[in-house]
Tab-separated table of C-alpha atoms in Angstrom:
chain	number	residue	atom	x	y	z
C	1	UNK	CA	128.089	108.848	127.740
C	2	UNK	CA	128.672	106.189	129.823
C	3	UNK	CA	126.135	103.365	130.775
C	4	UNK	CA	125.957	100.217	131.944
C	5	UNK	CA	122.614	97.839	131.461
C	6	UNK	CA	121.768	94.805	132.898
C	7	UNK	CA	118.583	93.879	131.553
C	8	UNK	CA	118.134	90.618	133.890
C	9	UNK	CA	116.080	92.072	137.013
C	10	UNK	CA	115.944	88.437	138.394
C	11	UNK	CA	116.709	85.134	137.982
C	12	UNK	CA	115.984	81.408	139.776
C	13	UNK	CA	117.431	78.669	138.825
C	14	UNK	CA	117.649	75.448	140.718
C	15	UNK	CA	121.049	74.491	142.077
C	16	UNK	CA	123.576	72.899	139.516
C	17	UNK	CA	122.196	74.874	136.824
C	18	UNK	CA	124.221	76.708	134.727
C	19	UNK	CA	123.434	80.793	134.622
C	20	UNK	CA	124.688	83.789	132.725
C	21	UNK	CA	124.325	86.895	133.437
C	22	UNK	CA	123.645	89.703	130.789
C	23	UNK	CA	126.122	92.713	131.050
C	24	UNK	CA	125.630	95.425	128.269
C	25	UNK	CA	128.184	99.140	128.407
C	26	UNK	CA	128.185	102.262	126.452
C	27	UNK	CA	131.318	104.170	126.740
C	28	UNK	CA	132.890	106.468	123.662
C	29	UNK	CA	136.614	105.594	125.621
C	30	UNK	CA	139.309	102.778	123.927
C	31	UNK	CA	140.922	102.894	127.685
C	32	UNK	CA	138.188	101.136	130.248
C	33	UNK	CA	137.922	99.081	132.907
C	34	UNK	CA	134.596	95.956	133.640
C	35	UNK	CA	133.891	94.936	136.538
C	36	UNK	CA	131.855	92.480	138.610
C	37	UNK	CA	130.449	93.044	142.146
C	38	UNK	CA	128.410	90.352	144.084
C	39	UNK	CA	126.310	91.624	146.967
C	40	UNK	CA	124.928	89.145	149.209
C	41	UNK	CA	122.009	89.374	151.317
C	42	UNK	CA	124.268	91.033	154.249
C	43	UNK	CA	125.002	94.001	151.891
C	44	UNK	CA	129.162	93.673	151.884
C	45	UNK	CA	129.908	94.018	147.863
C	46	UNK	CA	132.831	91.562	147.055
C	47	UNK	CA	135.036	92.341	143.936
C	48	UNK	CA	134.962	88.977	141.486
C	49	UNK	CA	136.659	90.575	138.531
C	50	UNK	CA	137.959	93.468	137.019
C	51	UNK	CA	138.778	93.126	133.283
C	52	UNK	CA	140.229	95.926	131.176
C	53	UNK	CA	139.406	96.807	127.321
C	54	UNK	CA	142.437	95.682	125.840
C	55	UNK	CA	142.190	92.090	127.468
C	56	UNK	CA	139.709	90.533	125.758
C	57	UNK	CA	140.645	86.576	126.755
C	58	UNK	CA	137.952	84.828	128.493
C	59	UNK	CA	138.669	84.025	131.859
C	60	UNK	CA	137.716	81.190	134.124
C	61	UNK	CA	137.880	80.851	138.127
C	62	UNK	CA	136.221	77.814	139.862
C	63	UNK	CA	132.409	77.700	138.727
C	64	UNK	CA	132.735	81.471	136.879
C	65	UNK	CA	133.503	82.411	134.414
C	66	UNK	CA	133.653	86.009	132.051
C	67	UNK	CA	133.299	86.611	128.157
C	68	UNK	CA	134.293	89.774	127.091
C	69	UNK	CA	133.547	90.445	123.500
C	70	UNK	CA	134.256	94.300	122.547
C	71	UNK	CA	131.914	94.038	119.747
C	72	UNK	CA	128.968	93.605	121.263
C	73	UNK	CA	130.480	95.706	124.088
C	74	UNK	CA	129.108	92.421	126.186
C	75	UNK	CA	130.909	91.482	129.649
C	76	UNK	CA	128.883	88.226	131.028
C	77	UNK	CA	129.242	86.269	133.600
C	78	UNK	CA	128.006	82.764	133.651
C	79	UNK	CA	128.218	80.695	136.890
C	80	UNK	CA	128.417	76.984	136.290
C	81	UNK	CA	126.806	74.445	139.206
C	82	UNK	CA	125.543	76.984	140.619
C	83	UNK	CA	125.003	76.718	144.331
C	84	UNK	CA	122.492	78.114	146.983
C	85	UNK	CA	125.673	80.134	148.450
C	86	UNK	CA	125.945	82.429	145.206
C	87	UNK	CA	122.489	83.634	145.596
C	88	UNK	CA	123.321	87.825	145.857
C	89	UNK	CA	122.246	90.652	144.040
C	90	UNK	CA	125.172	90.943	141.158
C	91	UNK	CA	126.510	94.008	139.839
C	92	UNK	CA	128.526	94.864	136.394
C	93	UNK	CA	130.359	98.126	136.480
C	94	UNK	CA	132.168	99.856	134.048
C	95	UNK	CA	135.167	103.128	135.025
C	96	UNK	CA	137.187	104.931	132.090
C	97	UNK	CA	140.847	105.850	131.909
C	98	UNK	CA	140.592	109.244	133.128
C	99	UNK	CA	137.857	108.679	135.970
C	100	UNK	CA	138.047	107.222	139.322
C	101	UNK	CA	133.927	106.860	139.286
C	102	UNK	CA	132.736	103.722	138.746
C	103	UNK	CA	129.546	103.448	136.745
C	104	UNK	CA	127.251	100.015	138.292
C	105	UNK	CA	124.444	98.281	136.180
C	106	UNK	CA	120.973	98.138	138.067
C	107	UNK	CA	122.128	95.003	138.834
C	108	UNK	CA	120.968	91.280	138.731
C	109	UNK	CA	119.278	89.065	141.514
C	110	UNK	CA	120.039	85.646	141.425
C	111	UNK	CA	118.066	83.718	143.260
C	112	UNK	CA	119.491	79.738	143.412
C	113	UNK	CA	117.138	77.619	145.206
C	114	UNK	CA	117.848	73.596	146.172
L	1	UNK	CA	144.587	91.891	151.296
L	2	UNK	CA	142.528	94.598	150.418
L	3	UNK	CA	140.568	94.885	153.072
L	4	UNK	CA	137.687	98.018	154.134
L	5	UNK	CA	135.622	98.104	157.263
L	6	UNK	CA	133.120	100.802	158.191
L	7	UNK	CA	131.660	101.438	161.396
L	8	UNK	CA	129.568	101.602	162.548
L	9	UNK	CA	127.542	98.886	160.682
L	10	UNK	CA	123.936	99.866	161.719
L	11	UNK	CA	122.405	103.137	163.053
L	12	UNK	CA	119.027	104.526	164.586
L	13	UNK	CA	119.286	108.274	165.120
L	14	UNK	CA	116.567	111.131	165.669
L	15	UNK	CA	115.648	113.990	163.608
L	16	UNK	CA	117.599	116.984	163.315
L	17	UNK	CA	120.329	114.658	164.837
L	18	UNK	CA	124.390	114.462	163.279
L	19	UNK	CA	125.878	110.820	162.645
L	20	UNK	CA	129.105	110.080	161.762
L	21	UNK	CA	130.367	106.762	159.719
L	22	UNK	CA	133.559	106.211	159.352
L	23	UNK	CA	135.501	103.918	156.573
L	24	UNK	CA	138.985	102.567	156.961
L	25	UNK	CA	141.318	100.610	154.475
L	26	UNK	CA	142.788	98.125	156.815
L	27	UNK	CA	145.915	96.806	154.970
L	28	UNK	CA	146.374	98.970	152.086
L	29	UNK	CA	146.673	102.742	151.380
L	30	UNK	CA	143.746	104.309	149.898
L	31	UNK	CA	144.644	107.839	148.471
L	32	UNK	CA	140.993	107.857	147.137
L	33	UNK	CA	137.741	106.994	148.509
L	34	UNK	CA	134.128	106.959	147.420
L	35	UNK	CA	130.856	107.406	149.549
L	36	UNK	CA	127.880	105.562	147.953
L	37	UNK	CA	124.642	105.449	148.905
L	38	UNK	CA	121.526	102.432	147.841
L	39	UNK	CA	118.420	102.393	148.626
L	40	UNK	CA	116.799	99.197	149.259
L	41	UNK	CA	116.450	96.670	145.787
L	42	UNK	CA	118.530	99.281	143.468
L	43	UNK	CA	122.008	100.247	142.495
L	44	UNK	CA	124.441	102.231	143.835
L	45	UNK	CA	124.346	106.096	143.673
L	46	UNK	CA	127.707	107.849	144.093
L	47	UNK	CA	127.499	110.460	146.089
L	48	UNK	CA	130.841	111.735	146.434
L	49	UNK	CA	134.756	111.422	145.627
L	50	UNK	CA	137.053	112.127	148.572
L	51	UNK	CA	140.898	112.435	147.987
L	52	UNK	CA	143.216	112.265	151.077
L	53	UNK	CA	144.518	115.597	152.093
L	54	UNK	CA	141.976	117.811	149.949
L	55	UNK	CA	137.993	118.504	150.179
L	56	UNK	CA	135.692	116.114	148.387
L	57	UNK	CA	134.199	115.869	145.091
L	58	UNK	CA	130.349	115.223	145.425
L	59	UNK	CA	128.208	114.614	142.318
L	60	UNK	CA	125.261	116.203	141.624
L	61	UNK	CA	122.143	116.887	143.550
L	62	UNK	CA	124.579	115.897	146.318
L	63	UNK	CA	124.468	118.692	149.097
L	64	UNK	CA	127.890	118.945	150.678
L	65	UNK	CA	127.089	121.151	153.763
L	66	UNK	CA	125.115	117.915	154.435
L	67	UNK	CA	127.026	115.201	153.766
L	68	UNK	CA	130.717	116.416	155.318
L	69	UNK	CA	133.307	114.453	153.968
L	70	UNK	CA	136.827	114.441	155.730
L	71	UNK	CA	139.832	112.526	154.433
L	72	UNK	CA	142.002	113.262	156.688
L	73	UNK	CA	144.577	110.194	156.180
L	74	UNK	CA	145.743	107.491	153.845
L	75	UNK	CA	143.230	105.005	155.390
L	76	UNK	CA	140.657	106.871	156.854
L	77	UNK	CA	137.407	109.062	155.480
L	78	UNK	CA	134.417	110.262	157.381
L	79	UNK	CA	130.950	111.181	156.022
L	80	UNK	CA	128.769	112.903	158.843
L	81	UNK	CA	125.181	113.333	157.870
L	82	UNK	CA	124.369	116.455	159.924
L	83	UNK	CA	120.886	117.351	160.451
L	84	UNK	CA	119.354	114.032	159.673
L	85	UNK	CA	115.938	113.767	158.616
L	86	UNK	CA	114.355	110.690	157.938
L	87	UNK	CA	114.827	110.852	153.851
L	88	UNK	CA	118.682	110.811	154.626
L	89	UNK	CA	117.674	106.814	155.469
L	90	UNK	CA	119.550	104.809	153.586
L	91	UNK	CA	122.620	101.884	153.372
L	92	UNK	CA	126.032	104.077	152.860
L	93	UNK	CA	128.668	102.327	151.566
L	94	UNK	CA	132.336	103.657	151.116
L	95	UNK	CA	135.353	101.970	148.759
L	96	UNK	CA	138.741	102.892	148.957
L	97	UNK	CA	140.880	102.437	146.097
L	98	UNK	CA	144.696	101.660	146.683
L	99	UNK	CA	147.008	103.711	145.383
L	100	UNK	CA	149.426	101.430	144.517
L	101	UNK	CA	147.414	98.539	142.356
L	102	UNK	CA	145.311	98.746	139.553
L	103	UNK	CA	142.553	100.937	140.424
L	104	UNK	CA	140.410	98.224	141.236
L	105	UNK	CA	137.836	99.848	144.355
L	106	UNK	CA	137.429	97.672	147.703
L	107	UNK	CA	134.189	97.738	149.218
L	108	UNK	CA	133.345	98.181	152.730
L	109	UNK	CA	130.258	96.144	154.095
L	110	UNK	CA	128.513	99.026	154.295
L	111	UNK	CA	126.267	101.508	157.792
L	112	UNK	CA	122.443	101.042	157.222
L	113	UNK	CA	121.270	104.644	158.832
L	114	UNK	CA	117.707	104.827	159.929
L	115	UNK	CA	116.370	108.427	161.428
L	116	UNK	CA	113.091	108.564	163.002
């Protein structure tokens, strides 16, 4: 079956810290598809990354960043410097070949204070 | 690009009362959209699968004599709540997927619907 945990319920850090952000998935599928949602306070969700299984290269834009290692079946984000602007509730999801239904962690508040 | 609005943004209906939200994929063609609904400080609950030109998908538990779905073009999907009661409160969200990328799904910024 499918699943996606995200064990972090919250985190604060103070600005310029670094953060990661824990992203665990179940799925019996060689074809999938990771994704990351951020959801700030005014409830729009805005698409950061989508990564699929067969791409396992880190990748790196601005202050994030995503490490995708298939044998932990691990997909976390770490924001570098972080700012008071990326404070948002974050969500890791996870869709299979065969299924347009994405599958969303119980997500992550981050909480970056100055 | 890729962009999705939904209107409207905030309601306040009565009882027994039918409310309409509408989601639209302003600059791409969406032959797929998806109705979610979160309730406040959790994750996202799919409620239903709606594919232009055919009826809806819903998932489980969902009733769909409540929750009327209509896909009636390429960049627009309706959910109407009929008979609201004040349980059906709740932030809907729709995404659209376009057709012609890589199944990545655009979020719009969502209708908070409060029925008293």
């Amino acid at each position: 079956a499918q699943k996606v945990t995200q064990a972090q319920t919250e985190i604060s850090v103070v600005e310029k810290e670094d953060v990661t952000l824990d992203c665990v998935y179940e799925t019996r599928d060689t074809t999938y598809y990771l994704f990351w949602y951020k959801q700030p306070p005014s409830g729009e969700l805005v698409f950061l990354i989508r990564r699929n299984s067969f791409d396992e290269q880190n990748e790196i834009s601005g202050r994030y960043s995503w490490n995708f290692q298939k044998s932990t079946s691990s997909f976390n984000f770490t924001i570098t410097a972080s700012q008071v602007v990326d404070s948002a509730v974050y969500f890791c999801a996870l869709s299979e070949e065969n299924t347009d239904k994405l599958i969303f962690g119980t997500g992550t508040r981050l909480q970056v204070f100055p | 690009g890729a962009v999705v609005s939904q209107h409207p943004s905030w309601v306040i209906c009565k009882s027994g009362t039918s409310v309409k939200i509408e989601c639209r994929s302003l600059d791409f063609q969406a032959t797929t959209m998806f109705w979610y609904r979160q309730f406040p400080k959790q994750s996202l609950m799919l409620m239903a699968t709606s594919n232009e030109g055919s009826k809806a998908t819903y998932e489980q538990g969902v009733e769909k004599d409540k929750f009327l779905i209509n896909h009636a073009s390429l960049t627009l999907s309706t959910l109407t709540v009929t008979s609201a009661h004040p349980e059906d409160s709740s932030f809907y969200i729709c995404s659209a997927r376009n057709s012609g990328g890589a199944d990545t799904q655009y979020f719009g910024p969502g209708t908070r619907l409060t029925v008293l």
